[in-house]
Amino acid sequence: MSPSEGTHPPENPADEALPAVAPQLRALRRRASLTLETAARAAGLSPAHLSRLETGQRQPSLPMLLTLARVYGTTVSELLGETVAERDAVLRAPDAEPTRAGGWTYWQAGASGRGMQALRVHVPYGSQGDIVRVHPGEEWLYVLTGRLRLRLGDTAHLLAPGDSAHFDSLTPHRITAADQDGADLLFVHTLLQSPAAALCLGPITPGETP
């Protein structure tokens, strides 16, 4: 790295208007209980690069802000120090738009940007059957309809309606529907500890209806 790296110009000229972003980045990372190394790895950055962002030696681009907002479970507005609108405590069924993720369909069952994210999920038969996930955090699920196959480490479980599971997400796990009609479940995960791309849901494609 060159000696002048610490005095690099902003990556985007528009970012010169973001003086508050450096301290906010550090505060939100600490609020999420993430080390510099863990947050940097989740965002696809080096710890040195993230450290320079947090000390104001570098300014983040908009794509980088979007990535860090997902990692910290917040919004770009909050990263920029803007006032965040108060979240509604109640989510009405007609307002829950379906989203597709890795073949599954899910609906928000709680406010976004919280440390705990609640979803209602439909798992179709044969979807993500060979995907094993390992990531920081915790997960809880409750089967509403259909039967679900849950593999935790070397142990396989068959869950029926009314069954639930609560486990550490660092345990290698795989979730699949056992029946042709699929399965429906309530699903809760600790979003602030788990970047979205690492979760069981897989890559997210907002706005795509089933």
Short mmCIF file of C-alpha atoms in Angstrom, two decimals, residues 4-199:
data_model
loop_
_atom_site.label_atom_id
_atom_site.label_comp_id
_atom_site.label_asym_id
_atom_site.label_seq_id
_atom_site.Cartn_x
_atom_site.Cartn_y
_atom_site.Cartn_z
CA SER A 4 -0.40 8.37 0.64
CA GLU A 5 -3.32 5.91 0.96
CA GLY A 6 -4.56 7.56 4.13
CA THR A 7 -5.14 10.84 2.25
CA HIS A 8 -7.02 9.29 -0.69
CA PRO A 9 -9.83 11.44 -2.17
CA PRO A 10 -13.39 10.20 -1.64
CA GLU A 11 -14.40 7.23 -3.80
CA ASN A 12 -17.38 9.25 -5.00
CA PRO A 13 -17.39 13.08 -5.21
CA ALA A 14 -20.91 13.15 -3.78
CA ASP A 15 -19.58 11.53 -0.60
CA GLU A 16 -17.78 14.75 0.37
CA ALA A 17 -21.11 15.79 1.90
CA LEU A 18 -21.05 12.88 4.40
CA PRO A 19 -18.94 14.17 7.34
CA ALA A 20 -20.97 12.32 10.00
CA VAL A 21 -20.66 8.89 8.47
CA ALA A 22 -17.34 7.88 10.11
CA PRO A 23 -18.39 8.01 13.78
CA GLN A 24 -21.79 6.61 12.90
CA LEU A 25 -20.24 3.58 11.21
CA ARG A 26 -18.25 2.75 14.33
CA ALA A 27 -21.19 3.33 16.67
CA LEU A 28 -23.54 1.09 14.67
CA ARG A 29 -20.94 -1.67 14.37
CA ARG A 30 -20.49 -1.65 18.14
CA ARG A 31 -24.26 -1.59 18.65
CA ALA A 32 -24.43 -4.73 16.51
CA SER A 33 -21.74 -6.33 18.76
CA LEU A 34 -19.49 -6.97 15.76
CA THR A 35 -15.70 -6.79 15.85
CA LEU A 36 -13.91 -4.83 13.15
CA GLU A 37 -12.68 -8.09 11.60
CA THR A 38 -16.11 -9.77 11.62
CA ALA A 39 -17.91 -6.73 10.15
CA ALA A 40 -15.25 -6.26 7.48
CA ARG A 41 -15.43 -9.91 6.43
CA ALA A 42 -19.24 -9.78 6.22
CA ALA A 43 -19.06 -6.64 4.06
CA GLY A 44 -16.33 -8.01 1.78
CA LEU A 45 -13.77 -5.44 3.01
CA SER A 46 -10.39 -5.67 4.68
CA PRO A 47 -10.28 -4.67 8.39
CA ALA A 48 -7.81 -1.91 7.45
CA HIS A 49 -10.25 -0.49 4.88
CA LEU A 50 -13.18 -0.53 7.32
CA SER A 51 -10.97 1.09 9.98
CA ARG A 52 -10.15 3.92 7.57
CA LEU A 53 -13.87 4.38 6.89
CA GLU A 54 -14.58 4.58 10.62
CA THR A 55 -11.84 7.17 11.19
CA GLY A 56 -12.81 9.34 8.23
CA GLN A 57 -9.65 8.66 6.23
CA ARG A 58 -11.79 7.20 3.46
CA GLN A 59 -15.38 7.91 2.43
CA PRO A 60 -17.66 5.01 1.47
CA SER A 61 -19.41 4.74 -1.86
CA LEU A 62 -23.17 4.27 -1.95
CA PRO A 63 -22.92 0.51 -2.73
CA MET A 64 -20.60 0.16 0.27
CA LEU A 65 -23.08 2.01 2.50
CA LEU A 66 -25.86 -0.33 1.35
CA THR A 67 -23.72 -3.36 2.18
CA LEU A 68 -22.77 -2.05 5.63
CA ALA A 69 -26.40 -1.18 6.36
CA ARG A 70 -27.39 -4.80 5.66
CA VAL A 71 -24.55 -6.11 7.84
CA TYR A 72 -25.55 -3.86 10.76
CA GLY A 73 -29.26 -4.47 10.34
CA THR A 74 -30.09 -0.82 9.75
CA THR A 75 -30.70 1.69 6.96
CA VAL A 76 -28.43 3.98 4.97
CA SER A 77 -30.28 6.92 6.53
CA GLU A 78 -29.22 5.82 10.00
CA LEU A 79 -25.64 5.25 8.81
CA LEU A 80 -25.65 8.87 7.66
CA GLY A 81 -26.89 10.03 11.05
CA GLU A 82 -30.33 10.99 9.82
CA THR A 83 -33.34 10.67 12.09
CA VAL A 84 -34.93 7.25 11.74
CA ALA A 85 -38.71 7.18 11.64
CA GLU A 86 -40.32 5.37 14.54
CA ARG A 87 -41.13 1.78 13.60
CA ASP A 88 -44.71 0.60 13.81
CA ALA A 89 -45.28 -2.06 16.43
CA VAL A 90 -48.07 -3.70 14.38
CA LEU A 91 -47.76 -5.12 10.87
CA ARG A 92 -51.10 -5.62 9.08
CA ALA A 93 -51.52 -8.68 6.86
CA PRO A 94 -52.45 -6.69 3.69
CA ASP A 95 -49.21 -4.70 4.05
CA ALA A 96 -46.97 -7.78 4.05
CA GLU A 97 -45.66 -8.16 0.50
CA PRO A 98 -44.31 -11.58 -0.55
CA THR A 99 -40.62 -11.84 -1.42
CA ARG A 100 -38.75 -14.71 -3.08
CA ALA A 101 -35.40 -15.85 -1.67
CA GLY A 102 -33.55 -18.96 -2.82
CA GLY A 103 -36.79 -20.58 -4.02
CA TRP A 104 -38.63 -19.87 -0.76
CA THR A 105 -41.38 -17.27 -0.38
CA TYR A 106 -41.50 -15.20 2.77
CA TRP A 107 -43.46 -12.36 4.31
CA GLN A 108 -42.21 -9.95 6.97
CA ALA A 109 -43.81 -10.76 10.33
CA GLY A 110 -42.13 -7.93 12.21
CA ALA A 111 -40.42 -4.58 11.74
CA SER A 112 -37.29 -4.45 9.59
CA GLY A 113 -33.98 -3.26 10.98
CA ARG A 114 -34.45 -4.96 14.35
CA GLY A 115 -31.92 -7.20 16.04
CA MET A 116 -34.47 -10.03 15.78
CA GLN A 117 -36.11 -10.57 12.39
CA ALA A 118 -39.41 -12.47 12.19
CA LEU A 119 -40.72 -13.99 8.96
CA ARG A 120 -43.55 -16.20 7.74
CA VAL A 121 -42.05 -18.61 5.22
CA HIS A 122 -43.27 -21.08 2.61
CA VAL A 123 -40.70 -23.75 1.78
CA PRO A 124 -41.56 -25.57 -1.50
CA TYR A 125 -40.66 -29.21 -1.97
CA GLY A 126 -37.18 -29.75 -3.43
CA SER A 127 -35.96 -26.19 -2.85
CA GLN A 128 -32.42 -25.70 -1.44
CA GLY A 129 -32.27 -29.40 -0.58
CA ASP A 130 -28.48 -29.55 -0.87
CA ILE A 131 -27.64 -26.23 0.84
CA VAL A 132 -26.00 -26.43 4.27
CA ARG A 133 -25.65 -23.14 6.14
CA VAL A 134 -23.25 -22.05 8.90
CA HIS A 135 -23.27 -18.47 10.23
CA PRO A 136 -23.25 -16.55 13.53
CA GLY A 137 -26.49 -16.02 15.41
CA GLU A 138 -29.56 -17.97 16.48
CA GLU A 139 -32.61 -19.28 14.64
CA TRP A 140 -36.06 -20.32 15.82
CA LEU A 141 -38.75 -21.88 13.68
CA TYR A 142 -42.30 -23.16 14.22
CA VAL A 143 -44.04 -25.38 11.68
CA LEU A 144 -47.53 -24.18 10.70
CA THR A 145 -48.47 -26.62 7.93
CA GLY A 146 -46.77 -29.53 6.19
CA ARG A 147 -43.73 -31.39 7.45
CA LEU A 148 -40.19 -30.05 7.60
CA ARG A 149 -36.87 -31.87 7.51
CA LEU A 150 -34.26 -30.17 9.68
CA ARG A 151 -30.70 -31.40 9.79
CA LEU A 152 -28.50 -30.06 12.61
CA GLY A 153 -24.95 -31.30 12.34
CA ASP A 154 -25.16 -35.07 12.04
CA THR A 155 -28.71 -35.32 13.41
CA ALA A 156 -31.85 -35.34 11.22
CA HIS A 157 -35.27 -34.28 12.52
CA LEU A 158 -38.74 -34.53 10.98
CA LEU A 159 -40.96 -31.71 12.26
CA ALA A 160 -44.77 -31.79 12.02
CA PRO A 161 -47.24 -28.90 12.48
CA GLY A 162 -46.88 -27.50 15.99
CA ASP A 163 -43.25 -28.62 16.32
CA SER A 164 -40.53 -26.01 16.77
CA ALA A 165 -36.74 -25.79 16.88
CA HIS A 166 -34.32 -23.27 18.41
CA PHE A 167 -30.63 -23.62 17.58
CA ASP A 168 -27.26 -21.92 17.27
CA SER A 169 -26.69 -21.02 13.62
CA LEU A 170 -23.01 -21.98 13.86
CA THR A 171 -24.27 -25.57 13.87
CA PRO A 172 -24.29 -26.69 10.21
CA HIS A 173 -27.97 -26.86 9.30
CA ARG A 174 -30.25 -27.62 6.37
CA ILE A 175 -34.00 -27.02 6.06
CA THR A 176 -36.22 -28.71 3.46
CA ALA A 177 -39.90 -29.54 2.98
CA ALA A 178 -40.75 -33.23 3.44
CA ASP A 179 -44.02 -33.21 1.45
CA GLN A 180 -44.90 -32.35 -2.16
CA ASP A 181 -47.12 -29.45 -1.02
CA GLY A 182 -44.22 -27.84 0.83
CA ALA A 183 -44.28 -26.47 4.37
CA ASP A 184 -45.21 -23.19 6.03
CA LEU A 185 -43.43 -21.94 9.11
CA LEU A 186 -42.69 -18.99 11.34
CA PHE A 187 -38.99 -18.19 11.24
CA VAL A 188 -37.00 -15.90 13.55
CA HIS A 189 -33.29 -15.09 13.24
CA THR A 190 -30.87 -12.62 14.80
CA LEU A 191 -30.35 -10.31 11.83
CA LEU A 192 -27.69 -8.07 13.40
CA GLN A 193 -25.38 -11.05 13.90
CA SER A 194 -26.02 -12.62 10.51
CA PRO A 195 -25.53 -10.89 7.17
CA ALA A 196 -28.53 -11.52 4.96
CA ALA A 197 -26.51 -13.37 2.34
CA ALA A 198 -25.45 -15.97 4.93
CA LEU A 199 -28.91 -16.91 6.16
#
